[in-house]
Amino acid sequence: MRADRLVATLLFLQTRGRVTAREVAAELEVSERTARRDLEALAAAGIPVYSQHGRGGGWSLVGGARTDLTGLTAAEIRAMFLVAGPSADSPELRTALRKLVRALPATLRPGAEAASKAAVTDGTDWSRLPVTAGTPLLDALQGAVVDGLRIRLGYARPGSPAGTRTVDPLGVVTKAGVPYLVAGTDTAGGEAAAGLRIFRLDRVTSVEVTADPVVRPEGFDLATAWRALAAPMEERMSGTTVRGRAEPTAGRVLGILFGGRLRLGGERADGWLEMEIDGPSPEVVAAQLAGLGARVEVLEPPEARERLARLGAELAGLYGEE
């Protein structure tokens, strides 16, 4: 479990004062690449860990060597427990947190325990449907990413039977509560071309870890890669703009439906609000607006108005008085 490893890495750092990624790898029995990523993760989380290059360099805690956790400030400990607490749904992580609490000075333990219980991650949406992939598959994917091993991935696209392909798992990104795997692919897996791809985890049907090492693109950075991969998808979600007017009382509902894709302007002469909504197509936006009835009026493009007219006629035919 990565959280357990991060705690072990931190304790090892404080015991030794200065360590190399190779020494951490040997101590925790992981690859040197994994050890380096864990050290970078501690630094990114706000722990005062820094690296020094060159002869005699390595990773150290600001302030020098320490034999316990008293070198961490209360704010730094709180930050670590706030991050780990919402994920503490496994026996391994709960055990790791208990060990860390026992290692803290007595004066800092109450704050750490309170921080670990201050946040909860709910894995379902308001309709009680799960918004995260199953834990076994997610754990297997994260383990393969950390260990740097290729996987045979079972994956089912909407409306298609599941297929299997071999991919290089490079990272897991969670967007709006939904995890995605970023992986390298090749033409042997049936892709149109080799390169980076996104796989939505709730469409993953199986994960088989191989003994083959991952081929990692030179200079690969997960955050940068995700932004590049997500940009075309976001553009498709905003491929058209529907313009119209809305009653002031409809503003809140529109905000819930469309979020950042909605722009409400100033009040018109008729007392209504100017409205602009981005979406994948005029027809899709029109269908989403249909439930607001006469509280909104689409003015353009014509395709959106035509879609609403058809929907209105269909509903009138089905529910209208005989």
PDB file of C-alpha atoms in Angstrom:
ATOM      1  CA  MET A   1       0.000   0.000   0.000  1.00  0.00           C
ATOM      2  CA  ARG A   2       1.547   3.304  -1.034  1.00  0.00           C
ATOM      3  CA  ALA A   3       0.486   5.232   2.099  1.00  0.00           C
ATOM      4  CA  ASP A   4       2.215   2.609   4.253  1.00  0.00           C
ATOM      5  CA  ARG A   5       5.352   2.998   2.124  1.00  0.00           C
ATOM      6  CA  LEU A   6       5.289   6.785   2.396  1.00  0.00           C
ATOM      7  CA  VAL A   7       5.183   6.558   6.186  1.00  0.00           C
ATOM      8  CA  ALA A   8       8.052   4.043   6.162  1.00  0.00           C
ATOM      9  CA  THR A   9      10.048   6.306   3.832  1.00  0.00           C
ATOM     10  CA  LEU A  10       9.509   9.288   6.122  1.00  0.00           C
ATOM     11  CA  LEU A  11      10.617   7.356   9.208  1.00  0.00           C
ATOM     12  CA  PHE A  12      13.679   6.056   7.330  1.00  0.00           C
ATOM     13  CA  LEU A  13      14.559   9.614   6.300  1.00  0.00           C
ATOM     14  CA  GLN A  14      14.391  10.849   9.862  1.00  0.00           C
ATOM     15  CA  THR A  15      16.479   7.947  11.142  1.00  0.00           C
ATOM     16  CA  ARG A  16      19.242   8.323   8.548  1.00  0.00           C
ATOM     17  CA  GLY A  17      19.181  12.066   8.030  1.00  0.00           C
ATOM     18  CA  ARG A  18      20.256  11.891   4.369  1.00  0.00           C
ATOM     19  CA  VAL A  19      19.423   9.040   1.999  1.00  0.00           C
ATOM     20  CA  THR A  20      19.594   8.244  -1.688  1.00  0.00           C
ATOM     21  CA  ALA A  21      16.758   6.799  -3.723  1.00  0.00           C
ATOM     22  CA  ARG A  22      18.839   3.624  -4.047  1.00  0.00           C
ATOM     23  CA  GLU A  23      19.079   3.293  -0.271  1.00  0.00           C
ATOM     24  CA  VAL A  24      15.338   3.795   0.152  1.00  0.00           C
ATOM     25  CA  ALA A  25      14.702   1.204  -2.562  1.00  0.00           C
ATOM     26  CA  ALA A  26      16.918  -1.328  -0.806  1.00  0.00           C
ATOM     27  CA  GLU A  27      15.366  -0.636   2.611  1.00  0.00           C
ATOM     28  CA  LEU A  28      11.751  -0.946   1.408  1.00  0.00           C
ATOM     29  CA  GLU A  29      12.419  -3.599  -1.254  1.00  0.00           C
ATOM     30  CA  VAL A  30      11.017  -1.568  -4.156  1.00  0.00           C
ATOM     31  CA  SER A  31      12.495  -0.304  -7.409  1.00  0.00           C
ATOM     32  CA  GLU A  32      14.686   2.799  -7.392  1.00  0.00           C
ATOM     33  CA  ARG A  33      12.151   4.529  -9.631  1.00  0.00           C
ATOM     34  CA  THR A  34       9.372   3.811  -7.130  1.00  0.00           C
ATOM     35  CA  ALA A  35      11.503   5.101  -4.250  1.00  0.00           C
ATOM     36  CA  ARG A  36      12.224   8.325  -6.130  1.00  0.00           C
ATOM     37  CA  ARG A  37       8.516   8.840  -6.859  1.00  0.00           C
ATOM     38  CA  ASP A  38       7.668   8.304  -3.189  1.00  0.00           C
ATOM     39  CA  LEU A  39      10.258  10.881  -2.103  1.00  0.00           C
ATOM     40  CA  GLU A  40       8.872  13.355  -4.643  1.00  0.00           C
ATOM     41  CA  ALA A  41       5.342  12.654  -3.375  1.00  0.00           C
ATOM     42  CA  LEU A  42       6.368  13.502   0.193  1.00  0.00           C
ATOM     43  CA  ALA A  43       7.837  16.783  -0.988  1.00  0.00           C
ATOM     44  CA  ALA A  44       4.710  17.567  -3.051  1.00  0.00           C
ATOM     45  CA  ALA A  45       2.509  16.911   0.000  1.00  0.00           C
ATOM     46  CA  GLY A  46       4.261  19.696   1.907  1.00  0.00           C
ATOM     47  CA  ILE A  47       6.649  17.561   3.989  1.00  0.00           C
ATOM     48  CA  PRO A  48       9.985  19.464   4.265  1.00  0.00           C
ATOM     49  CA  VAL A  49      11.913  17.009   2.081  1.00  0.00           C
ATOM     50  CA  TYR A  50      14.442  18.268  -0.448  1.00  0.00           C
ATOM     51  CA  SER A  51      16.995  16.720  -2.780  1.00  0.00           C
ATOM     52  CA  GLN A  52      20.587  17.726  -3.419  1.00  0.00           C
ATOM     53  CA  HIS A  53      22.341  16.625  -6.618  1.00  0.00           C
ATOM     54  CA  GLY A  54      25.974  15.760  -7.111  1.00  0.00           C
ATOM     55  CA  ARG A  55      28.547  13.846  -5.102  1.00  0.00           C
ATOM     56  CA  GLY A  56      27.435  13.326  -1.520  1.00  0.00           C
ATOM     57  CA  GLY A  57      23.911  14.401  -2.414  1.00  0.00           C
ATOM     58  CA  GLY A  58      20.652  12.709  -1.619  1.00  0.00           C
ATOM     59  CA  TRP A  59      17.328  13.415   0.068  1.00  0.00           C
ATOM     60  CA  SER A  60      17.085  15.124   3.440  1.00  0.00           C
ATOM     61  CA  LEU A  61      14.592  16.690   5.816  1.00  0.00           C
ATOM     62  CA  VAL A  62      14.987  20.409   6.327  1.00  0.00           C
ATOM     63  CA  GLY A  63      16.796  20.920   9.600  1.00  0.00           C
ATOM     64  CA  GLY A  64      19.016  17.852   9.413  1.00  0.00           C
ATOM     65  CA  ALA A  65      18.819  14.359  10.813  1.00  0.00           C
ATOM     66  CA  ARG A  66      16.188  13.476  13.430  1.00  0.00           C
ATOM     67  CA  THR A  67      15.325  10.221  15.145  1.00  0.00           C
ATOM     68  CA  ASP A  68      11.583  10.821  15.640  1.00  0.00           C
ATOM     69  CA  LEU A  69       8.745  12.870  14.178  1.00  0.00           C
ATOM     70  CA  THR A  70       9.181  15.931  16.399  1.00  0.00           C
ATOM     71  CA  GLY A  71      10.780  17.757  13.461  1.00  0.00           C
ATOM     72  CA  LEU A  72       7.418  17.964  11.724  1.00  0.00           C
ATOM     73  CA  THR A  73       5.246  20.896  12.613  1.00  0.00           C
ATOM     74  CA  ALA A  74       1.633  20.472  13.727  1.00  0.00           C
ATOM     75  CA  ALA A  75       0.458  21.959  10.408  1.00  0.00           C
ATOM     76  CA  GLU A  76       2.571  19.503   8.388  1.00  0.00           C
ATOM     77  CA  ILE A  77       1.285  16.514  10.371  1.00  0.00           C
ATOM     78  CA  ARG A  78      -2.281  17.753   9.986  1.00  0.00           C
ATOM     79  CA  ALA A  79      -1.801  18.072   6.209  1.00  0.00           C
ATOM     80  CA  MET A  80      -0.545  14.487   5.943  1.00  0.00           C
ATOM     81  CA  PHE A  81      -3.452  13.059   7.946  1.00  0.00           C
ATOM     82  CA  LEU A  82      -6.022  15.135   6.064  1.00  0.00           C
ATOM     83  CA  VAL A  83      -4.756  13.593   2.818  1.00  0.00           C
ATOM     84  CA  ALA A  84      -4.568  10.030   4.123  1.00  0.00           C
ATOM     85  CA  GLY A  85      -7.726  10.018   6.235  1.00  0.00           C
ATOM     86  CA  PRO A  86     -10.384   9.931   3.459  1.00  0.00           C
ATOM     87  CA  SER A  87      -8.616   6.929   1.878  1.00  0.00           C
ATOM     88  CA  ALA A  88      -8.288   4.935   5.100  1.00  0.00           C
ATOM     89  CA  ASP A  89     -10.762   2.259   4.053  1.00  0.00           C
ATOM     90  CA  SER A  90      -8.216  -0.567   3.960  1.00  0.00           C
ATOM     91  CA  PRO A  91      -6.661  -2.464   6.888  1.00  0.00           C
ATOM     92  CA  GLU A  92      -3.142  -1.629   5.649  1.00  0.00           C
ATOM     93  CA  LEU A  93      -3.693   2.124   5.626  1.00  0.00           C
ATOM     94  CA  ARG A  94      -5.493   2.135   8.969  1.00  0.00           C
ATOM     95  CA  THR A  95      -2.557   0.214  10.452  1.00  0.00           C
ATOM     96  CA  ALA A  96      -0.087   2.680   8.924  1.00  0.00           C
ATOM     97  CA  LEU A  97      -1.951   5.649  10.393  1.00  0.00           C
ATOM     98  CA  ARG A  98      -2.058   4.058  13.834  1.00  0.00           C
ATOM     99  CA  LYS A  99       1.710   3.454  13.691  1.00  0.00           C
ATOM    100  CA  LEU A 100       2.314   7.049  12.689  1.00  0.00           C
ATOM    101  CA  VAL A 101       0.127   8.355  15.511  1.00  0.00           C
ATOM    102  CA  ARG A 102       2.073   6.273  18.055  1.00  0.00           C
ATOM    103  CA  ALA A 103       5.342   7.701  16.690  1.00  0.00           C
ATOM    104  CA  LEU A 104       4.204  11.286  17.220  1.00  0.00           C
ATOM    105  CA  PRO A 105       4.929  13.263  20.378  1.00  0.00           C
ATOM    106  CA  ALA A 106       2.000  13.098  22.793  1.00  0.00           C
ATOM    107  CA  THR A 107       1.139  16.777  22.317  1.00  0.00           C
ATOM    108  CA  LEU A 108       0.622  16.303  18.563  1.00  0.00           C
ATOM    109  CA  ARG A 109      -1.415  13.087  18.652  1.00  0.00           C
ATOM    110  CA  PRO A 110      -4.891  14.617  19.273  1.00  0.00           C
ATOM    111  CA  GLY A 111      -4.565  16.955  16.288  1.00  0.00           C
ATOM    112  CA  ALA A 112      -3.365  14.141  14.013  1.00  0.00           C
ATOM    113  CA  GLU A 113      -6.212  11.850  15.063  1.00  0.00           C
ATOM    114  CA  ALA A 114      -8.761  14.640  14.556  1.00  0.00           C
ATOM    115  CA  ALA A 115      -7.367  15.388  11.072  1.00  0.00           C
ATOM    116  CA  SER A 116      -7.604  11.719  10.054  1.00  0.00           C
ATOM    117  CA  LYS A 117     -11.334  11.782  10.907  1.00  0.00           C
ATOM    118  CA  ALA A 118     -12.096  15.223   9.469  1.00  0.00           C
ATOM    119  CA  ALA A 119     -12.901  14.114   5.921  1.00  0.00           C
ATOM    120  CA  VAL A 120     -14.724  11.221   4.281  1.00  0.00           C
ATOM    121  CA  THR A 121     -14.825  10.145   0.640  1.00  0.00           C
ATOM    122  CA  ASP A 122     -18.287   8.987  -0.463  1.00  0.00           C
ATOM    123  CA  GLY A 123     -17.975   6.643  -3.452  1.00  0.00           C
ATOM    124  CA  THR A 124     -21.557   7.134  -4.679  1.00  0.00           C
ATOM    125  CA  ASP A 125     -23.450   9.973  -6.320  1.00  0.00           C
ATOM    126  CA  TRP A 126     -26.837  11.309  -5.139  1.00  0.00           C
ATOM    127  CA  SER A 127     -28.621   8.559  -7.032  1.00  0.00           C
ATOM    128  CA  ARG A 128     -26.593   6.003  -5.010  1.00  0.00           C
ATOM    129  CA  LEU A 129     -24.656   4.827  -8.038  1.00  0.00           C
ATOM    130  CA  PRO A 130     -20.923   4.198  -7.543  1.00  0.00           C
ATOM    131  CA  VAL A 131     -18.689   6.854  -9.093  1.00  0.00           C
ATOM    132  CA  THR A 132     -15.399   5.044  -8.574  1.00  0.00           C
ATOM    133  CA  ALA A 133     -14.109   1.802 -10.000  1.00  0.00           C
ATOM    134  CA  GLY A 134     -14.080  -1.374  -7.928  1.00  0.00           C
ATOM    135  CA  THR A 135     -11.347  -1.375  -5.298  1.00  0.00           C
ATOM    136  CA  PRO A 136      -9.617  -4.624  -6.411  1.00  0.00           C
ATOM    137  CA  LEU A 137      -9.158  -3.385  -9.982  1.00  0.00           C
ATOM    138  CA  LEU A 138      -8.109   0.085  -8.837  1.00  0.00           C
ATOM    139  CA  ASP A 139      -5.582  -1.380  -6.394  1.00  0.00           C
ATOM    140  CA  ALA A 140      -4.189  -3.659  -9.104  1.00  0.00           C
ATOM    141  CA  LEU A 141      -3.788  -0.755 -11.529  1.00  0.00           C
ATOM    142  CA  GLN A 142      -2.147   1.511  -8.961  1.00  0.00           C
ATOM    143  CA  GLY A 143       0.195  -1.300  -7.958  1.00  0.00           C
ATOM    144  CA  ALA A 144       1.212  -1.850 -11.579  1.00  0.00           C
ATOM    145  CA  VAL A 145       1.837   1.891 -12.021  1.00  0.00           C
ATOM    146  CA  VAL A 146       4.020   2.055  -8.908  1.00  0.00           C
ATOM    147  CA  ASP A 147       5.894  -1.172  -9.681  1.00  0.00           C
ATOM    148  CA  GLY A 148       6.395  -0.193 -13.328  1.00  0.00           C
ATOM    149  CA  LEU A 149       4.930  -3.387 -14.843  1.00  0.00           C
ATOM    150  CA  ARG A 150       2.931  -3.856 -18.024  1.00  0.00           C
ATOM    151  CA  ILE A 151      -0.628  -5.147 -17.777  1.00  0.00           C
ATOM    152  CA  ARG A 152      -3.117  -6.990 -19.926  1.00  0.00           C
ATOM    153  CA  LEU A 153      -6.192  -4.821 -19.660  1.00  0.00           C
ATOM    154  CA  GLY A 154      -9.751  -5.990 -20.208  1.00  0.00           C
ATOM    155  CA  TYR A 155     -11.775  -3.025 -21.442  1.00  0.00           C
ATOM    156  CA  ALA A 156     -15.324  -2.566 -22.754  1.00  0.00           C
ATOM    157  CA  ARG A 157     -16.282   0.510 -24.736  1.00  0.00           C
ATOM    158  CA  PRO A 158     -19.968   1.522 -24.654  1.00  0.00           C
ATOM    159  CA  GLY A 159     -21.996  -0.731 -26.940  1.00  0.00           C
ATOM    160  CA  SER A 160     -19.046  -3.047 -27.658  1.00  0.00           C
ATOM    161  CA  PRO A 161     -17.942  -6.364 -26.148  1.00  0.00           C
ATOM    162  CA  ALA A 162     -14.927  -6.344 -23.835  1.00  0.00           C
ATOM    163  CA  GLY A 163     -11.532  -6.791 -25.449  1.00  0.00           C
ATOM    164  CA  THR A 164      -8.029  -7.306 -24.068  1.00  0.00           C
ATOM    165  CA  ARG A 165      -4.913  -5.299 -24.855  1.00  0.00           C
ATOM    166  CA  THR A 166      -1.426  -4.954 -23.405  1.00  0.00           C
ATOM    167  CA  VAL A 167      -0.658  -1.452 -22.134  1.00  0.00           C
ATOM    168  CA  ASP A 168       1.973   0.408 -20.145  1.00  0.00           C
ATOM    169  CA  PRO A 169       0.215   1.877 -17.065  1.00  0.00           C
ATOM    170  CA  LEU A 170       1.692   5.318 -16.374  1.00  0.00           C
ATOM    171  CA  GLY A 171      -0.670   6.891 -13.836  1.00  0.00           C
ATOM    172  CA  VAL A 172      -4.196   7.154 -12.446  1.00  0.00           C
ATOM    173  CA  VAL A 173      -6.069  10.467 -12.587  1.00  0.00           C
ATOM    174  CA  THR A 174      -9.364  11.117 -10.793  1.00  0.00           C
ATOM    175  CA  LYS A 175     -11.642  13.704 -12.396  1.00  0.00           C
ATOM    176  CA  ALA A 176     -14.993  14.566 -10.769  1.00  0.00           C
ATOM    177  CA  GLY A 177     -14.824  11.396  -8.678  1.00  0.00           C
ATOM    178  CA  VAL A 178     -14.173   9.117 -11.667  1.00  0.00           C
ATOM    179  CA  PRO A 179     -10.722   7.468 -11.978  1.00  0.00           C
ATOM    180  CA  TYR A 180      -8.996   7.168 -15.352  1.00  0.00           C
ATOM    181  CA  LEU A 181      -5.894   5.202 -16.301  1.00  0.00           C
ATOM    182  CA  VAL A 182      -3.302   6.964 -18.454  1.00  0.00           C
ATOM    183  CA  ALA A 183      -1.373   4.310 -20.377  1.00  0.00           C
ATOM    184  CA  GLY A 184       0.923   3.829 -23.316  1.00  0.00           C
ATOM    185  CA  THR A 185      -0.448   1.649 -26.114  1.00  0.00           C
ATOM    186  CA  ASP A 186       0.779   0.093 -29.346  1.00  0.00           C
ATOM    187  CA  THR A 187      -0.839  -1.185 -32.504  1.00  0.00           C
ATOM    188  CA  ALA A 188      -0.729  -4.766 -31.209  1.00  0.00           C
ATOM    189  CA  GLY A 189      -3.529  -3.842 -28.814  1.00  0.00           C
ATOM    190  CA  GLY A 190      -5.833  -2.925 -31.664  1.00  0.00           C
ATOM    191  CA  GLU A 191      -5.336   0.841 -31.395  1.00  0.00           C
ATOM    192  CA  ALA A 192      -5.286   2.935 -34.534  1.00  0.00           C
ATOM    193  CA  ALA A 193      -1.839   4.227 -33.593  1.00  0.00           C
ATOM    194  CA  ALA A 194       0.657   3.892 -30.809  1.00  0.00           C
ATOM    195  CA  GLY A 195       0.665   6.550 -28.110  1.00  0.00           C
ATOM    196  CA  LEU A 196      -0.925   7.640 -24.854  1.00  0.00           C
ATOM    197  CA  ARG A 197      -4.554   6.767 -24.192  1.00  0.00           C
ATOM    198  CA  ILE A 198      -7.127   7.307 -21.422  1.00  0.00           C
ATOM    199  CA  PHE A 199      -9.105   4.356 -20.057  1.00  0.00           C
ATOM    200  CA  ARG A 200     -12.103   5.018 -17.829  1.00  0.00           C
ATOM    201  CA  LEU A 201     -11.834   2.655 -14.877  1.00  0.00           C
ATOM    202  CA  ASP A 202     -15.520   1.809 -14.631  1.00  0.00           C
ATOM    203  CA  ARG A 203     -15.141   0.236 -18.092  1.00  0.00           C
ATOM    204  CA  VAL A 204     -12.172  -1.913 -17.047  1.00  0.00           C
ATOM    205  CA  THR A 205     -13.215  -5.562 -16.794  1.00  0.00           C
ATOM    206  CA  SER A 206      -9.939  -7.206 -15.796  1.00  0.00           C
ATOM    207  CA  VAL A 207      -6.319  -6.433 -14.917  1.00  0.00           C
ATOM    208  CA  GLU A 208      -3.522  -8.980 -15.335  1.00  0.00           C
ATOM    209  CA  VAL A 209      -0.083  -7.785 -14.279  1.00  0.00           C
ATOM    210  CA  THR A 210       2.814  -9.147 -16.353  1.00  0.00           C
ATOM    211  CA  ALA A 211       6.497  -9.449 -15.546  1.00  0.00           C
ATOM    212  CA  ASP A 212       7.477  -7.068 -18.362  1.00  0.00           C
ATOM    213  CA  PRO A 213       8.698  -3.585 -17.400  1.00  0.00           C
ATOM    214  CA  VAL A 214       6.774  -0.506 -18.473  1.00  0.00           C
ATOM    215  CA  VAL A 215       8.191   1.493 -21.378  1.00  0.00           C
ATOM    216  CA  ARG A 216       7.959   5.021 -20.023  1.00  0.00           C
ATOM    217  CA  PRO A 217       8.161   7.926 -22.490  1.00  0.00           C
ATOM    218  CA  GLU A 218      11.206  10.076 -21.948  1.00  0.00           C
ATOM    219  CA  GLY A 219      10.417  13.060 -19.747  1.00  0.00           C
ATOM    220  CA  PHE A 220       6.903  11.795 -19.024  1.00  0.00           C
ATOM    221  CA  ASP A 221       4.930  13.884 -16.511  1.00  0.00           C
ATOM    222  CA  LEU A 222       1.469  12.635 -15.532  1.00  0.00           C
ATOM    223  CA  ALA A 223      -0.126  16.052 -14.976  1.00  0.00           C
ATOM    224  CA  THR A 224       1.156  17.390 -18.298  1.00  0.00           C
ATOM    225  CA  ALA A 225       0.089  14.260 -20.165  1.00  0.00           C
ATOM    226  CA  TRP A 226      -3.393  14.362 -18.640  1.00  0.00           C
ATOM    227  CA  ARG A 227      -3.941  17.982 -19.668  1.00  0.00           C
ATOM    228  CA  ALA A 228      -2.929  17.159 -23.250  1.00  0.00           C
ATOM    229  CA  LEU A 229      -5.182  14.094 -23.396  1.00  0.00           C
ATOM    230  CA  ALA A 230      -8.155  15.772 -21.721  1.00  0.00           C
ATOM    231  CA  ALA A 231      -8.088  18.914 -23.884  1.00  0.00           C
ATOM    232  CA  PRO A 232      -9.672  17.318 -27.020  1.00  0.00           C
ATOM    233  CA  MET A 233     -12.365  15.712 -24.869  1.00  0.00           C
ATOM    234  CA  GLU A 234     -13.180  19.030 -23.220  1.00  0.00           C
ATOM    235  CA  GLU A 235     -13.296  20.696 -26.641  1.00  0.00           C
ATOM    236  CA  ARG A 236     -15.798  18.092 -27.852  1.00  0.00           C
ATOM    237  CA  MET A 237     -17.932  18.805 -24.792  1.00  0.00           C
ATOM    238  CA  SER A 238     -18.002  22.471 -25.816  1.00  0.00           C
ATOM    239  CA  GLY A 239     -18.280  22.095 -29.580  1.00  0.00           C
ATOM    240  CA  THR A 240     -21.320  24.371 -29.896  1.00  0.00           C
ATOM    241  CA  THR A 241     -22.901  27.323 -28.096  1.00  0.00           C
ATOM    242  CA  VAL A 242     -26.635  27.683 -27.568  1.00  0.00           C
ATOM    243  CA  ARG A 243     -27.921  31.198 -26.880  1.00  0.00           C
ATOM    244  CA  GLY A 244     -31.221  32.267 -25.420  1.00  0.00           C
ATOM    245  CA  ARG A 245     -32.971  33.820 -22.449  1.00  0.00           C
ATOM    246  CA  ALA A 246     -33.936  32.481 -19.038  1.00  0.00           C
ATOM    247  CA  GLU A 247     -36.226  33.507 -16.218  1.00  0.00           C
ATOM    248  CA  PRO A 248     -34.165  34.755 -13.222  1.00  0.00           C
ATOM    249  CA  THR A 249     -35.600  31.918 -11.095  1.00  0.00           C
ATOM    250  CA  ALA A 250     -34.138  29.351 -13.511  1.00  0.00           C
ATOM    251  CA  GLY A 251     -30.553  30.479 -12.922  1.00  0.00           C
ATOM    252  CA  ARG A 252     -29.848  28.102 -10.052  1.00  0.00           C
ATOM    253  CA  VAL A 253     -31.199  25.049 -11.895  1.00  0.00           C
ATOM    254  CA  LEU A 254     -29.206  25.972 -14.998  1.00  0.00           C
ATOM    255  CA  GLY A 255     -26.068  26.252 -12.881  1.00  0.00           C
ATOM    256  CA  ILE A 256     -26.615  22.734 -11.494  1.00  0.00           C
ATOM    257  CA  LEU A 257     -27.256  21.312 -14.984  1.00  0.00           C
ATOM    258  CA  PHE A 258     -24.408  22.954 -16.863  1.00  0.00           C
ATOM    259  CA  GLY A 259     -21.851  24.175 -14.315  1.00  0.00           C
ATOM    260  CA  GLY A 260     -18.977  26.028 -15.955  1.00  0.00           C
ATOM    261  CA  ARG A 261     -20.536  25.615 -19.423  1.00  0.00           C
ATOM    262  CA  LEU A 262     -23.231  28.168 -18.496  1.00  0.00           C
ATOM    263  CA  ARG A 263     -22.870  31.928 -18.840  1.00  0.00           C
ATOM    264  CA  LEU A 264     -25.687  34.157 -17.613  1.00  0.00           C
ATOM    265  CA  GLY A 265     -25.578  37.762 -18.743  1.00  0.00           C
ATOM    266  CA  GLY A 266     -27.329  40.898 -17.643  1.00  0.00           C
ATOM    267  CA  GLU A 267     -31.048  41.480 -17.387  1.00  0.00           C
ATOM    268  CA  ARG A 268     -32.864  42.057 -20.663  1.00  0.00           C
ATOM    269  CA  ALA A 269     -35.587  44.650 -21.260  1.00  0.00           C
ATOM    270  CA  ASP A 270     -38.185  41.898 -20.726  1.00  0.00           C
ATOM    271  CA  GLY A 271     -36.779  41.100 -17.255  1.00  0.00           C
ATOM    272  CA  TRP A 272     -35.219  37.791 -18.331  1.00  0.00           C
ATOM    273  CA  LEU A 273     -31.478  36.980 -18.318  1.00  0.00           C
ATOM    274  CA  GLU A 274     -29.194  36.513 -21.301  1.00  0.00           C
ATOM    275  CA  MET A 275     -28.056  32.891 -21.478  1.00  0.00           C
ATOM    276  CA  GLU A 276     -25.222  31.076 -23.248  1.00  0.00           C
ATOM    277  CA  ILE A 277     -24.515  27.355 -22.851  1.00  0.00           C
ATOM    278  CA  ASP A 278     -21.678  25.337 -24.364  1.00  0.00           C
ATOM    279  CA  GLY A 279     -22.277  21.697 -25.250  1.00  0.00           C
ATOM    280  CA  PRO A 280     -21.306  18.865 -27.589  1.00  0.00           C
ATOM    281  CA  SER A 281     -24.170  19.636 -30.027  1.00  0.00           C
ATOM    282  CA  PRO A 282     -27.264  21.860 -30.274  1.00  0.00           C
ATOM    283  CA  GLU A 283     -29.507  18.787 -30.000  1.00  0.00           C
ATOM    284  CA  VAL A 284     -27.892  17.579 -26.765  1.00  0.00           C
ATOM    285  CA  VAL A 285     -28.158  20.994 -25.091  1.00  0.00           C
ATOM    286  CA  ALA A 286     -31.773  21.327 -26.243  1.00  0.00           C
ATOM    287  CA  ALA A 287     -32.654  17.948 -24.738  1.00  0.00           C
ATOM    288  CA  GLN A 288     -31.085  18.985 -21.437  1.00  0.00           C
ATOM    289  CA  LEU A 289     -33.060  22.245 -21.435  1.00  0.00           C
ATOM    290  CA  ALA A 290     -36.387  20.600 -22.260  1.00  0.00           C
ATOM    291  CA  GLY A 291     -37.170  19.875 -18.619  1.00  0.00           C
ATOM    292  CA  LEU A 292     -37.239  23.575 -17.773  1.00  0.00           C
ATOM    293  CA  GLY A 293     -40.231  24.101 -20.037  1.00  0.00           C
ATOM    294  CA  ALA A 294     -41.182  27.733 -20.619  1.00  0.00           C
ATOM    295  CA  ARG A 295     -38.670  29.028 -18.053  1.00  0.00           C
ATOM    296  CA  VAL A 296     -36.065  29.199 -20.817  1.00  0.00           C
ATOM    297  CA  GLU A 297     -36.250  30.095 -24.487  1.00  0.00           C
ATOM    298  CA  VAL A 298     -33.567  29.092 -26.980  1.00  0.00           C
ATOM    299  CA  LEU A 299     -32.993  31.750 -29.639  1.00  0.00           C
ATOM    300  CA  GLU A 300     -30.171  30.154 -31.660  1.00  0.00           C
ATOM    301  CA  PRO A 301     -28.938  28.075 -33.352  1.00  0.00           C
ATOM    302  CA  PRO A 302     -31.970  26.883 -35.349  1.00  0.00           C
ATOM    303  CA  GLU A 303     -31.059  23.211 -34.774  1.00  0.00           C
ATOM    304  CA  ALA A 304     -31.622  23.613 -31.022  1.00  0.00           C
ATOM    305  CA  ARG A 305     -35.008  25.274 -31.526  1.00  0.00           C
ATOM    306  CA  GLU A 306     -36.057  22.544 -33.973  1.00  0.00           C
ATOM    307  CA  ARG A 307     -35.052  19.828 -31.491  1.00  0.00           C
ATOM    308  CA  LEU A 308     -37.109  21.450 -28.736  1.00  0.00           C
ATOM    309  CA  ALA A 309     -40.096  21.791 -31.078  1.00  0.00           C
ATOM    310  CA  ARG A 310     -39.894  18.078 -31.933  1.00  0.00           C
ATOM    311  CA  LEU A 311     -39.610  17.125 -28.278  1.00  0.00           C
ATOM    312  CA  GLY A 312     -42.586  19.322 -27.432  1.00  0.00           C
ATOM    313  CA  ALA A 313     -44.686  17.724 -30.156  1.00  0.00           C
ATOM    314  CA  GLU A 314     -43.736  14.219 -29.051  1.00  0.00           C
ATOM    315  CA  LEU A 315     -44.617  14.946 -25.432  1.00  0.00           C
ATOM    316  CA  ALA A 316     -47.864  16.653 -26.367  1.00  0.00           C
ATOM    317  CA  GLY A 317     -48.818  13.665 -28.493  1.00  0.00           C
ATOM    318  CA  LEU A 318     -48.090  11.260 -25.666  1.00  0.00           C
ATOM    319  CA  TYR A 319     -49.507  13.207 -22.735  1.00  0.00           C
ATOM    320  CA  GLY A 320     -51.913  15.694 -24.323  1.00  0.00           C
ATOM    321  CA  GLU A 321     -55.644  15.557 -23.667  1.00  0.00           C
ATOM    322  CA  GLU A 322     -57.617  13.260 -25.958  1.00  0.00           C
TER     323      GLU A 322
END
